[in-house]
Amino acid sequence: MILTVTLNTALDITYRVTSLRPHAEHRVSEVVERPGGKGVNVARVLAALGYAVTVTGFAGGPTGQVLRERLAAAPGITDALVPCGGPTRRTVAVVDELTGDTTQLNEPGPHIGATEWAAFLRAYDTLLADARAVALCGSLPPGVPVGAYAGLIRVARSAGVPVLLDTGGEPLRRGIAARPDIVKPNAAELAELTGSHEPARATRDARRRGAQAVVASLGPEGLLAATPEGHWRAAPPARLRGNPTGAGDAAVAGLLSGLVDGLPWPARLTRATALSAAAVLAPTAGEFDPADYQRLLAAATVTDEESAA
C-alpha cells in the first residue's frame, strides 16, 4: 500500500457563489464537504487511480468525527488516523463562478500534546512495515515539533521506504536536510527556501540542500524537476480555468504512483502534470474526471531543460 501522512487533517468546505465581492452579502449556490488536508487529497486521487492507500495523521472532536465518517465512505482508502483531544480544523474555499478564482480560509488545527505525538509515532512505525512509499504532506498542527518531518523521513529511510515531502517554511527547510527521495514545493515555498525567484536556479539549489529530487509546482506553467536522471519541465497543453485547490496534491499523487510503478522521470512528470491539470477542471479538491485525465495525459509535454539550455 501507499501511505499518506496528514498531521493537520481538515474538513474541506467549498462554497460556490456567483461573484465574490468584499463587504457584501452572498447567496451560496452550492456547498460541498469533503475529508481534506493535503495528504487526504493525495490519497483520494491515488485510490481513484486504483492504488491501495492508507491515511494517517490526527483527527479529533466533532469535525474529526465527520471527517472519519466521510473517509469511511471513500472506496480504496484505509483510515489509520490517530485520535487527538482537540477538534480537527476546517478549511473554507469560496469559488467565484464569474472569474473562476478561489479564496481559501484555513484554520490552524488542534494542539497536539506529547502523549498524542508519541501515539502517532508508534502508529507510523507500524504502518511503514507494509508501505511501498510514503507522502508527508501539509502544515504542522500546533504542538508538533517543527523538525517533525525530518524525523519521519529518517524513520522511513531506515525502514527502506521511499518518501516524498510536500510542505513549506521551516518544516521544509529541516525536512529537506533529512534527504527525502522527492520534495515538491510550490513556487512560493521554493523561493522562501532558496531565496531565489528564478525557478530553474532555485530547483537546483533546493536539490543541493539534500533532496534526491525536487519537483516544483509552477501553477499554470506546470512542473519543473531537478532529478538524478536530469532536469525537465512538464506542462499541460494550455492554461486551464477552474479551481486550483488540490492541483498540487494531484501532482503529488502522480509523482508517488510513478515512483511506486518504477516509471522513468519524464513519464512520472507527464502523469503528475495531467493529474494536476485534471484536478483544476474538477469542482472540488482531490477529485478528477478520468476522461479529462486521459486527454491531458496524451497532450502534456515534457522538455529536457539541459538540452534546451
PDB file of C-alpha atoms in Angstrom:
ATOM      1  CA  MET A   1       0.000   0.000   0.000  1.00  0.00           C
ATOM      2  CA  ILE A   2       0.912   3.670  -0.278  1.00  0.00           C
ATOM      3  CA  LEU A   3       0.884   5.662   2.980  1.00  0.00           C
ATOM      4  CA  THR A   4      -0.052   9.345   3.135  1.00  0.00           C
ATOM      5  CA  VAL A   5       0.557  11.378   6.288  1.00  0.00           C
ATOM      6  CA  THR A   6      -1.609  14.416   7.036  1.00  0.00           C
ATOM      7  CA  LEU A   7      -0.749  15.636  10.511  1.00  0.00           C
ATOM      8  CA  ASN A   8      -3.165  18.574  10.136  1.00  0.00           C
ATOM      9  CA  THR A   9      -6.240  16.963   8.559  1.00  0.00           C
ATOM     10  CA  ALA A  10      -9.255  19.116   7.767  1.00  0.00           C
ATOM     11  CA  LEU A  11     -12.887  19.050   6.821  1.00  0.00           C
ATOM     12  CA  ASP A  12     -12.836  20.888   3.496  1.00  0.00           C
ATOM     13  CA  ILE A  13     -15.885  23.046   2.831  1.00  0.00           C
ATOM     14  CA  THR A  14     -16.345  24.516  -0.653  1.00  0.00           C
ATOM     15  CA  TYR A  15     -18.820  27.344  -1.240  1.00  0.00           C
ATOM     16  CA  ARG A  16     -19.760  28.422  -4.758  1.00  0.00           C
ATOM     17  CA  VAL A  17     -21.031  31.974  -5.292  1.00  0.00           C
ATOM     18  CA  THR A  18     -21.942  33.840  -8.460  1.00  0.00           C
ATOM     19  CA  SER A  19     -19.451  36.610  -7.756  1.00  0.00           C
ATOM     20  CA  LEU A  20     -17.314  37.178  -4.643  1.00  0.00           C
ATOM     21  CA  ARG A  21     -17.391  40.835  -3.546  1.00  0.00           C
ATOM     22  CA  PRO A  22     -15.780  42.222  -0.368  1.00  0.00           C
ATOM     23  CA  HIS A  23     -18.139  43.689   2.273  1.00  0.00           C
ATOM     24  CA  ALA A  24     -21.186  42.210   0.519  1.00  0.00           C
ATOM     25  CA  GLU A  25     -23.774  39.554   1.369  1.00  0.00           C
ATOM     26  CA  HIS A  26     -23.623  36.445  -0.810  1.00  0.00           C
ATOM     27  CA  ARG A  27     -26.022  33.645  -1.654  1.00  0.00           C
ATOM     28  CA  VAL A  28     -24.230  30.310  -1.833  1.00  0.00           C
ATOM     29  CA  SER A  29     -25.337  28.226  -4.813  1.00  0.00           C
ATOM     30  CA  GLU A  30     -23.649  25.004  -3.669  1.00  0.00           C
ATOM     31  CA  VAL A  31     -21.913  23.626  -0.565  1.00  0.00           C
ATOM     32  CA  VAL A  32     -19.623  20.581  -0.702  1.00  0.00           C
ATOM     33  CA  GLU A  33     -17.938  18.945   2.323  1.00  0.00           C
ATOM     34  CA  ARG A  34     -15.039  16.529   1.910  1.00  0.00           C
ATOM     35  CA  PRO A  35     -12.409  14.988   4.198  1.00  0.00           C
ATOM     36  CA  GLY A  36      -9.318  17.026   3.467  1.00  0.00           C
ATOM     37  CA  GLY A  37      -5.810  18.101   4.187  1.00  0.00           C
ATOM     38  CA  LYS A  38      -3.108  17.658   1.565  1.00  0.00           C
ATOM     39  CA  GLY A  39      -2.341  14.002   2.232  1.00  0.00           C
ATOM     40  CA  VAL A  40      -6.027  13.074   2.286  1.00  0.00           C
ATOM     41  CA  ASN A  41      -6.459  14.723  -1.115  1.00  0.00           C
ATOM     42  CA  VAL A  42      -3.429  12.775  -2.362  1.00  0.00           C
ATOM     43  CA  ALA A  43      -4.968   9.554  -1.046  1.00  0.00           C
ATOM     44  CA  ARG A  44      -8.267  10.230  -2.814  1.00  0.00           C
ATOM     45  CA  VAL A  45      -6.517  10.668  -6.153  1.00  0.00           C
ATOM     46  CA  LEU A  46      -4.387   7.551  -5.626  1.00  0.00           C
ATOM     47  CA  ALA A  47      -7.471   5.499  -4.754  1.00  0.00           C
ATOM     48  CA  ALA A  48      -9.233   6.743  -7.888  1.00  0.00           C
ATOM     49  CA  LEU A  49      -6.222   5.524  -9.892  1.00  0.00           C
ATOM     50  CA  GLY A  50      -6.625   2.065  -8.342  1.00  0.00           C
ATOM     51  CA  TYR A  51      -3.882   2.079  -5.683  1.00  0.00           C
ATOM     52  CA  ALA A  52      -4.394   0.749  -2.161  1.00  0.00           C
ATOM     53  CA  VAL A  53      -3.767   3.706   0.132  1.00  0.00           C
ATOM     54  CA  THR A  54      -3.782   4.299   3.883  1.00  0.00           C
ATOM     55  CA  VAL A  55      -4.110   7.706   5.506  1.00  0.00           C
ATOM     56  CA  THR A  56      -2.723   8.611   8.910  1.00  0.00           C
ATOM     57  CA  GLY A  57      -2.337  11.773  10.943  1.00  0.00           C
ATOM     58  CA  PHE A  58      -4.666  13.207  13.585  1.00  0.00           C
ATOM     59  CA  ALA A  59      -8.443  13.568  13.872  1.00  0.00           C
ATOM     60  CA  GLY A  60     -10.442  14.838  16.842  1.00  0.00           C
ATOM     61  CA  GLY A  61     -13.656  16.438  18.032  1.00  0.00           C
ATOM     62  CA  PRO A  62     -16.967  16.639  16.146  1.00  0.00           C
ATOM     63  CA  THR A  63     -15.249  17.834  12.962  1.00  0.00           C
ATOM     64  CA  GLY A  64     -12.839  14.921  13.110  1.00  0.00           C
ATOM     65  CA  GLN A  65     -15.756  12.531  13.536  1.00  0.00           C
ATOM     66  CA  VAL A  66     -17.445  13.908  10.417  1.00  0.00           C
ATOM     67  CA  LEU A  67     -14.145  13.640   8.544  1.00  0.00           C
ATOM     68  CA  ARG A  68     -13.754   9.979   9.502  1.00  0.00           C
ATOM     69  CA  GLU A  69     -17.354   9.180   8.572  1.00  0.00           C
ATOM     70  CA  ARG A  70     -16.823  10.720   5.140  1.00  0.00           C
ATOM     71  CA  LEU A  71     -13.490   8.941   4.796  1.00  0.00           C
ATOM     72  CA  ALA A  72     -15.126   5.590   5.571  1.00  0.00           C
ATOM     73  CA  ALA A  73     -17.356   6.103   2.537  1.00  0.00           C
ATOM     74  CA  ALA A  74     -14.385   6.701   0.219  1.00  0.00           C
ATOM     75  CA  PRO A  75     -13.550   3.497  -1.683  1.00  0.00           C
ATOM     76  CA  GLY A  76      -9.960   2.244  -1.627  1.00  0.00           C
ATOM     77  CA  ILE A  77      -8.838   4.309   1.390  1.00  0.00           C
ATOM     78  CA  THR A  78      -7.969   2.811   4.789  1.00  0.00           C
ATOM     79  CA  ASP A  79      -8.358   5.107   7.806  1.00  0.00           C
ATOM     80  CA  ALA A  80      -5.414   4.867  10.227  1.00  0.00           C
ATOM     81  CA  LEU A  81      -5.861   8.314  11.787  1.00  0.00           C
ATOM     82  CA  VAL A  82      -4.769   8.773  15.402  1.00  0.00           C
ATOM     83  CA  PRO A  83      -7.314  10.338  17.806  1.00  0.00           C
ATOM     84  CA  CYS A  84      -6.494  13.689  19.398  1.00  0.00           C
ATOM     85  CA  GLY A  85      -8.251  15.767  22.044  1.00  0.00           C
ATOM     86  CA  GLY A  86      -8.621  18.996  20.067  1.00  0.00           C
ATOM     87  CA  PRO A  87     -11.077  19.445  17.195  1.00  0.00           C
ATOM     88  CA  THR A  88      -9.933  18.876  13.619  1.00  0.00           C
ATOM     89  CA  ARG A  89      -9.759  22.138  11.690  1.00  0.00           C
ATOM     90  CA  ARG A  90     -11.979  23.286   8.847  1.00  0.00           C
ATOM     91  CA  THR A  91     -10.887  24.887   5.601  1.00  0.00           C
ATOM     92  CA  VAL A  92     -13.264  27.001   3.562  1.00  0.00           C
ATOM     93  CA  ALA A  93     -12.827  27.569  -0.176  1.00  0.00           C
ATOM     94  CA  VAL A  94     -15.063  30.183  -1.793  1.00  0.00           C
ATOM     95  CA  VAL A  95     -15.273  29.732  -5.558  1.00  0.00           C
ATOM     96  CA  ASP A  96     -16.194  32.780  -7.636  1.00  0.00           C
ATOM     97  CA  GLU A  97     -18.155  31.331 -10.565  1.00  0.00           C
ATOM     98  CA  LEU A  98     -17.746  34.513 -12.626  1.00  0.00           C
ATOM     99  CA  THR A  99     -13.944  34.620 -12.567  1.00  0.00           C
ATOM    100  CA  GLY A 100     -13.114  31.039 -11.573  1.00  0.00           C
ATOM    101  CA  ASP A 101     -10.933  32.366  -8.726  1.00  0.00           C
ATOM    102  CA  THR A 102     -10.876  30.652  -5.327  1.00  0.00           C
ATOM    103  CA  THR A 103     -10.441  32.317  -1.919  1.00  0.00           C
ATOM    104  CA  GLN A 104      -9.128  29.959   0.781  1.00  0.00           C
ATOM    105  CA  LEU A 105      -9.566  30.262   4.571  1.00  0.00           C
ATOM    106  CA  ASN A 106      -7.543  27.770   6.668  1.00  0.00           C
ATOM    107  CA  GLU A 107      -7.920  27.235  10.409  1.00  0.00           C
ATOM    108  CA  PRO A 108      -4.732  26.405  12.393  1.00  0.00           C
ATOM    109  CA  GLY A 109      -5.713  22.951  13.687  1.00  0.00           C
ATOM    110  CA  PRO A 110      -5.784  21.284  17.126  1.00  0.00           C
ATOM    111  CA  HIS A 111      -2.962  21.441  19.649  1.00  0.00           C
ATOM    112  CA  ILE A 112      -1.136  18.092  19.756  1.00  0.00           C
ATOM    113  CA  GLY A 113       0.266  17.061  23.141  1.00  0.00           C
ATOM    114  CA  ALA A 114       3.337  14.951  23.819  1.00  0.00           C
ATOM    115  CA  THR A 115       1.277  11.818  24.531  1.00  0.00           C
ATOM    116  CA  GLU A 116      -0.649  12.198  21.265  1.00  0.00           C
ATOM    117  CA  TRP A 117       2.561  12.731  19.304  1.00  0.00           C
ATOM    118  CA  ALA A 118       4.108   9.613  20.841  1.00  0.00           C
ATOM    119  CA  ALA A 119       0.996   7.614  19.872  1.00  0.00           C
ATOM    120  CA  PHE A 120       1.300   8.831  16.293  1.00  0.00           C
ATOM    121  CA  LEU A 121       4.986   7.858  16.107  1.00  0.00           C
ATOM    122  CA  ARG A 122       4.127   4.333  17.208  1.00  0.00           C
ATOM    123  CA  ALA A 123       1.367   4.081  14.604  1.00  0.00           C
ATOM    124  CA  TYR A 124       3.628   5.482  11.871  1.00  0.00           C
ATOM    125  CA  ASP A 125       6.382   2.984  12.617  1.00  0.00           C
ATOM    126  CA  THR A 126       3.883   0.105  12.400  1.00  0.00           C
ATOM    127  CA  LEU A 127       2.333   1.336   9.137  1.00  0.00           C
ATOM    128  CA  LEU A 128       5.711   1.646   7.405  1.00  0.00           C
ATOM    129  CA  ALA A 129       6.113  -2.132   7.555  1.00  0.00           C
ATOM    130  CA  ASP A 130       3.552  -2.545   4.755  1.00  0.00           C
ATOM    131  CA  ALA A 131       4.191   0.693   2.860  1.00  0.00           C
ATOM    132  CA  ARG A 132       5.668   0.843  -0.642  1.00  0.00           C
ATOM    133  CA  ALA A 133       6.072   4.634  -0.377  1.00  0.00           C
ATOM    134  CA  VAL A 134       5.044   7.423   1.974  1.00  0.00           C
ATOM    135  CA  ALA A 135       3.992  11.035   1.391  1.00  0.00           C
ATOM    136  CA  LEU A 136       4.409  13.603   4.192  1.00  0.00           C
ATOM    137  CA  CYS A 137       2.050  16.437   3.383  1.00  0.00           C
ATOM    138  CA  GLY A 138       0.930  19.827   4.603  1.00  0.00           C
ATOM    139  CA  SER A 139       1.268  22.051   7.629  1.00  0.00           C
ATOM    140  CA  LEU A 140       2.097  21.011  11.180  1.00  0.00           C
ATOM    141  CA  PRO A 141      -0.635  21.446  13.796  1.00  0.00           C
ATOM    142  CA  PRO A 142       0.246  23.422  16.941  1.00  0.00           C
ATOM    143  CA  GLY A 143       2.343  21.429  19.391  1.00  0.00           C
ATOM    144  CA  VAL A 144       4.063  19.218  16.816  1.00  0.00           C
ATOM    145  CA  PRO A 145       7.856  19.815  16.733  1.00  0.00           C
ATOM    146  CA  VAL A 146       8.997  21.943  13.798  1.00  0.00           C
ATOM    147  CA  GLY A 147      11.510  19.233  12.887  1.00  0.00           C
ATOM    148  CA  ALA A 148       8.835  16.523  12.845  1.00  0.00           C
ATOM    149  CA  TYR A 149       9.050  15.831   9.118  1.00  0.00           C
ATOM    150  CA  ALA A 150      12.818  15.456   9.281  1.00  0.00           C
ATOM    151  CA  GLY A 151      12.385  12.786  11.930  1.00  0.00           C
ATOM    152  CA  LEU A 152       9.652  10.996   9.970  1.00  0.00           C
ATOM    153  CA  ILE A 153      11.849  10.993   6.864  1.00  0.00           C
ATOM    154  CA  ARG A 154      14.709   9.385   8.778  1.00  0.00           C
ATOM    155  CA  VAL A 155      12.385   6.696  10.160  1.00  0.00           C
ATOM    156  CA  ALA A 156      11.082   5.928   6.652  1.00  0.00           C
ATOM    157  CA  ARG A 157      14.598   5.783   5.216  1.00  0.00           C
ATOM    158  CA  SER A 158      15.669   3.408   7.979  1.00  0.00           C
ATOM    159  CA  ALA A 159      12.731   1.176   7.047  1.00  0.00           C
ATOM    160  CA  GLY A 160      13.718   1.278   3.353  1.00  0.00           C
ATOM    161  CA  VAL A 161      10.541   3.140   2.341  1.00  0.00           C
ATOM    162  CA  PRO A 162      10.899   5.945  -0.241  1.00  0.00           C
ATOM    163  CA  VAL A 163       9.435   9.234   0.972  1.00  0.00           C
ATOM    164  CA  LEU A 164       8.003  12.364  -0.665  1.00  0.00           C
ATOM    165  CA  LEU A 165       7.813  15.639   1.281  1.00  0.00           C
ATOM    166  CA  ASP A 166       5.266  18.353   0.440  1.00  0.00           C
ATOM    167  CA  THR A 167       5.336  21.215   2.942  1.00  0.00           C
ATOM    168  CA  GLY A 168       6.766  24.714   3.324  1.00  0.00           C
ATOM    169  CA  GLY A 169       8.622  27.078   5.631  1.00  0.00           C
ATOM    170  CA  GLU A 170      10.877  25.802   8.404  1.00  0.00           C
ATOM    171  CA  PRO A 171       9.435  22.236   8.278  1.00  0.00           C
ATOM    172  CA  LEU A 172      10.560  22.089   4.628  1.00  0.00           C
ATOM    173  CA  ARG A 173      13.974  23.561   5.424  1.00  0.00           C
ATOM    174  CA  ARG A 174      14.619  20.983   8.119  1.00  0.00           C
ATOM    175  CA  GLY A 175      12.952  18.146   6.241  1.00  0.00           C
ATOM    176  CA  ILE A 176      14.971  18.527   3.061  1.00  0.00           C
ATOM    177  CA  ALA A 177      18.200  18.107   5.042  1.00  0.00           C
ATOM    178  CA  ALA A 178      16.996  14.609   6.036  1.00  0.00           C
ATOM    179  CA  ARG A 179      17.362  13.585   2.352  1.00  0.00           C
ATOM    180  CA  PRO A 180      13.834  12.671   1.206  1.00  0.00           C
ATOM    181  CA  ASP A 181      13.521  10.945  -2.169  1.00  0.00           C
ATOM    182  CA  ILE A 182      11.309  13.717  -3.596  1.00  0.00           C
ATOM    183  CA  VAL A 183      10.426  17.222  -2.431  1.00  0.00           C
ATOM    184  CA  LYS A 184       7.509  19.008  -4.101  1.00  0.00           C
ATOM    185  CA  PRO A 185       7.356  22.702  -3.177  1.00  0.00           C
ATOM    186  CA  ASN A 186       5.260  25.305  -4.972  1.00  0.00           C
ATOM    187  CA  ALA A 187       6.902  28.421  -6.402  1.00  0.00           C
ATOM    188  CA  ALA A 188       6.452  30.491  -3.234  1.00  0.00           C
ATOM    189  CA  GLU A 189       7.781  27.727  -0.961  1.00  0.00           C
ATOM    190  CA  LEU A 190      10.745  27.199  -3.279  1.00  0.00           C
ATOM    191  CA  ALA A 191      11.607  30.906  -3.276  1.00  0.00           C
ATOM    192  CA  GLU A 192      11.335  31.070   0.521  1.00  0.00           C
ATOM    193  CA  LEU A 193      13.614  28.051   0.875  1.00  0.00           C
ATOM    194  CA  THR A 194      16.340  29.193  -1.510  1.00  0.00           C
ATOM    195  CA  GLY A 195      15.977  32.986  -1.649  1.00  0.00           C
ATOM    196  CA  SER A 196      15.797  32.786  -5.451  1.00  0.00           C
ATOM    197  CA  HIS A 197      12.769  33.690  -7.584  1.00  0.00           C
ATOM    198  CA  GLU A 198      14.303  32.111 -10.700  1.00  0.00           C
ATOM    199  CA  PRO A 199      12.679  28.644 -10.713  1.00  0.00           C
ATOM    200  CA  ALA A 200      15.385  26.704 -12.564  1.00  0.00           C
ATOM    201  CA  ARG A 201      18.150  28.013 -10.310  1.00  0.00           C
ATOM    202  CA  ALA A 202      16.020  27.600  -7.175  1.00  0.00           C
ATOM    203  CA  THR A 203      15.107  24.000  -8.031  1.00  0.00           C
ATOM    204  CA  ARG A 204      18.764  23.034  -8.457  1.00  0.00           C
ATOM    205  CA  ASP A 205      19.689  24.867  -5.258  1.00  0.00           C
ATOM    206  CA  ALA A 206      16.945  23.048  -3.337  1.00  0.00           C
ATOM    207  CA  ARG A 207      18.277  19.691  -4.540  1.00  0.00           C
ATOM    208  CA  ARG A 208      21.765  20.558  -3.315  1.00  0.00           C
ATOM    209  CA  ARG A 209      20.268  21.011   0.157  1.00  0.00           C
ATOM    210  CA  GLY A 210      19.650  17.276   0.443  1.00  0.00           C
ATOM    211  CA  ALA A 211      16.684  16.023  -1.582  1.00  0.00           C
ATOM    212  CA  GLN A 212      17.359  13.348  -4.175  1.00  0.00           C
ATOM    213  CA  ALA A 213      14.851  15.051  -6.495  1.00  0.00           C
ATOM    214  CA  VAL A 214      12.976  18.368  -6.395  1.00  0.00           C
ATOM    215  CA  VAL A 215       9.777  18.900  -8.387  1.00  0.00           C
ATOM    216  CA  ALA A 216       8.454  22.462  -8.215  1.00  0.00           C
ATOM    217  CA  SER A 217       4.805  23.281  -8.936  1.00  0.00           C
ATOM    218  CA  LEU A 218       4.650  26.438 -11.066  1.00  0.00           C
ATOM    219  CA  GLY A 219       0.866  26.744 -11.263  1.00  0.00           C
ATOM    220  CA  PRO A 220      -0.454  27.079 -14.823  1.00  0.00           C
ATOM    221  CA  GLU A 221       3.094  26.679 -16.169  1.00  0.00           C
ATOM    222  CA  GLY A 222       3.331  23.083 -14.958  1.00  0.00           C
ATOM    223  CA  LEU A 223       6.221  21.380 -13.170  1.00  0.00           C
ATOM    224  CA  LEU A 224       9.978  21.900 -13.081  1.00  0.00           C
ATOM    225  CA  ALA A 225      12.117  18.965 -11.946  1.00  0.00           C
ATOM    226  CA  ALA A 226      15.737  18.530 -10.896  1.00  0.00           C
ATOM    227  CA  THR A 227      16.466  14.798 -10.518  1.00  0.00           C
ATOM    228  CA  PRO A 228      19.413  12.371 -10.565  1.00  0.00           C
ATOM    229  CA  GLU A 229      18.412  11.463 -14.138  1.00  0.00           C
ATOM    230  CA  GLY A 230      18.249  15.036 -15.460  1.00  0.00           C
ATOM    231  CA  HIS A 231      16.249  18.258 -15.469  1.00  0.00           C
ATOM    232  CA  TRP A 232      12.824  18.594 -17.098  1.00  0.00           C
ATOM    233  CA  ARG A 233       9.922  20.974 -17.480  1.00  0.00           C
ATOM    234  CA  ALA A 234       6.441  19.462 -17.853  1.00  0.00           C
ATOM    235  CA  ALA A 235       3.401  21.480 -18.915  1.00  0.00           C
ATOM    236  CA  PRO A 236      -0.283  20.982 -19.750  1.00  0.00           C
ATOM    237  CA  PRO A 237      -1.353  21.745 -23.337  1.00  0.00           C
ATOM    238  CA  ALA A 238      -2.967  25.087 -22.405  1.00  0.00           C
ATOM    239  CA  ARG A 239      -3.905  27.302 -19.463  1.00  0.00           C
ATOM    240  CA  LEU A 240      -6.966  25.889 -17.743  1.00  0.00           C
ATOM    241  CA  ARG A 241      -9.681  27.799 -15.955  1.00  0.00           C
ATOM    242  CA  GLY A 242     -11.060  26.190 -12.832  1.00  0.00           C
ATOM    243  CA  ASN A 243     -10.432  25.524  -9.138  1.00  0.00           C
ATOM    244  CA  PRO A 244      -6.690  25.144  -8.436  1.00  0.00           C
ATOM    245  CA  THR A 245      -7.293  23.885  -4.880  1.00  0.00           C
ATOM    246  CA  GLY A 246      -5.880  20.371  -4.735  1.00  0.00           C
ATOM    247  CA  ALA A 247      -3.992  20.570  -8.032  1.00  0.00           C
ATOM    248  CA  GLY A 248      -0.658  20.271  -6.241  1.00  0.00           C
ATOM    249  CA  ASP A 249      -1.969  17.302  -4.270  1.00  0.00           C
ATOM    250  CA  ALA A 250      -2.966  15.579  -7.512  1.00  0.00           C
ATOM    251  CA  ALA A 251       0.577  16.191  -8.793  1.00  0.00           C
ATOM    252  CA  VAL A 252       1.944  14.517  -5.644  1.00  0.00           C
ATOM    253  CA  ALA A 253      -0.284  11.504  -6.338  1.00  0.00           C
ATOM    254  CA  GLY A 254       1.135  11.324  -9.852  1.00  0.00           C
ATOM    255  CA  LEU A 255       4.720  11.521  -8.634  1.00  0.00           C
ATOM    256  CA  LEU A 256       4.165   8.977  -5.873  1.00  0.00           C
ATOM    257  CA  SER A 257       2.375   6.471  -8.106  1.00  0.00           C
ATOM    258  CA  GLY A 258       5.084   6.902 -10.741  1.00  0.00           C
ATOM    259  CA  LEU A 259       7.716   6.181  -8.089  1.00  0.00           C
ATOM    260  CA  VAL A 260       5.899   3.018  -6.971  1.00  0.00           C
ATOM    261  CA  ASP A 261       5.455   1.892 -10.594  1.00  0.00           C
ATOM    262  CA  GLY A 262       9.152   2.457 -11.367  1.00  0.00           C
ATOM    263  CA  LEU A 263       8.431   4.894 -14.204  1.00  0.00           C
ATOM    264  CA  PRO A 264      11.270   6.987 -15.663  1.00  0.00           C
ATOM    265  CA  TRP A 265      11.165  10.631 -14.668  1.00  0.00           C
ATOM    266  CA  PRO A 266       9.626  12.025 -17.886  1.00  0.00           C
ATOM    267  CA  ALA A 267       6.705   9.585 -17.560  1.00  0.00           C
ATOM    268  CA  ARG A 268       6.257  10.456 -13.870  1.00  0.00           C
ATOM    269  CA  LEU A 269       6.155  14.148 -14.703  1.00  0.00           C
ATOM    270  CA  THR A 270       3.689  13.633 -17.538  1.00  0.00           C
ATOM    271  CA  ARG A 271       1.364  11.728 -15.195  1.00  0.00           C
ATOM    272  CA  ALA A 272       1.706  14.331 -12.444  1.00  0.00           C
ATOM    273  CA  THR A 273       1.053  17.222 -14.839  1.00  0.00           C
ATOM    274  CA  ALA A 274      -2.013  15.576 -16.351  1.00  0.00           C
ATOM    275  CA  LEU A 275      -3.487  14.767 -12.940  1.00  0.00           C
ATOM    276  CA  SER A 276      -2.817  18.284 -11.690  1.00  0.00           C
ATOM    277  CA  ALA A 277      -4.495  19.824 -14.729  1.00  0.00           C
ATOM    278  CA  ALA A 278      -7.464  17.450 -14.474  1.00  0.00           C
ATOM    279  CA  ALA A 279      -7.883  18.438 -10.822  1.00  0.00           C
ATOM    280  CA  VAL A 280      -8.123  22.112 -11.826  1.00  0.00           C
ATOM    281  CA  LEU A 281     -11.102  21.212 -14.005  1.00  0.00           C
ATOM    282  CA  ALA A 282     -12.815  19.320 -11.146  1.00  0.00           C
ATOM    283  CA  PRO A 283     -15.209  21.193  -8.837  1.00  0.00           C
ATOM    284  CA  THR A 284     -13.610  20.024  -5.543  1.00  0.00           C
ATOM    285  CA  ALA A 285     -10.103  19.198  -4.321  1.00  0.00           C
ATOM    286  CA  GLY A 286      -8.912  15.617  -4.533  1.00  0.00           C
ATOM    287  CA  GLU A 287     -11.110  14.739  -7.492  1.00  0.00           C
ATOM    288  CA  PHE A 288     -10.640  14.462 -11.249  1.00  0.00           C
ATOM    289  CA  ASP A 289     -12.567  13.276 -14.275  1.00  0.00           C
ATOM    290  CA  PRO A 290     -10.853  10.183 -15.756  1.00  0.00           C
ATOM    291  CA  ALA A 291     -11.711  11.374 -19.275  1.00  0.00           C
ATOM    292  CA  ASP A 292     -10.026  14.732 -18.629  1.00  0.00           C
ATOM    293  CA  TYR A 293      -7.007  12.936 -17.188  1.00  0.00           C
ATOM    294  CA  GLN A 294      -6.585  10.662 -20.199  1.00  0.00           C
ATOM    295  CA  ARG A 295      -6.975  13.567 -22.625  1.00  0.00           C
ATOM    296  CA  LEU A 296      -4.428  15.689 -20.756  1.00  0.00           C
ATOM    297  CA  LEU A 297      -2.059  12.735 -20.341  1.00  0.00           C
ATOM    298  CA  ALA A 298      -1.870  12.421 -24.109  1.00  0.00           C
ATOM    299  CA  ALA A 299      -1.384  16.163 -24.604  1.00  0.00           C
ATOM    300  CA  ALA A 300       1.052  17.082 -21.803  1.00  0.00           C
ATOM    301  CA  THR A 301       4.610  17.895 -22.857  1.00  0.00           C
ATOM    302  CA  VAL A 302       7.946  17.249 -21.147  1.00  0.00           C
ATOM    303  CA  THR A 303      11.017  19.204 -22.212  1.00  0.00           C
ATOM    304  CA  ASP A 304      14.604  18.302 -21.398  1.00  0.00           C
ATOM    305  CA  GLU A 305      15.880  21.507 -19.753  1.00  0.00           C
ATOM    306  CA  GLU A 306      19.542  20.567 -20.155  1.00  0.00           C
ATOM    307  CA  SER A 307      19.126  20.085 -23.914  1.00  0.00           C
ATOM    308  CA  ALA A 308      17.107  23.286 -24.163  1.00  0.00           C
ATOM    309  CA  ALA A 309      19.889  25.184 -22.400  1.00  0.00           C
TER     310      ALA A 309
END
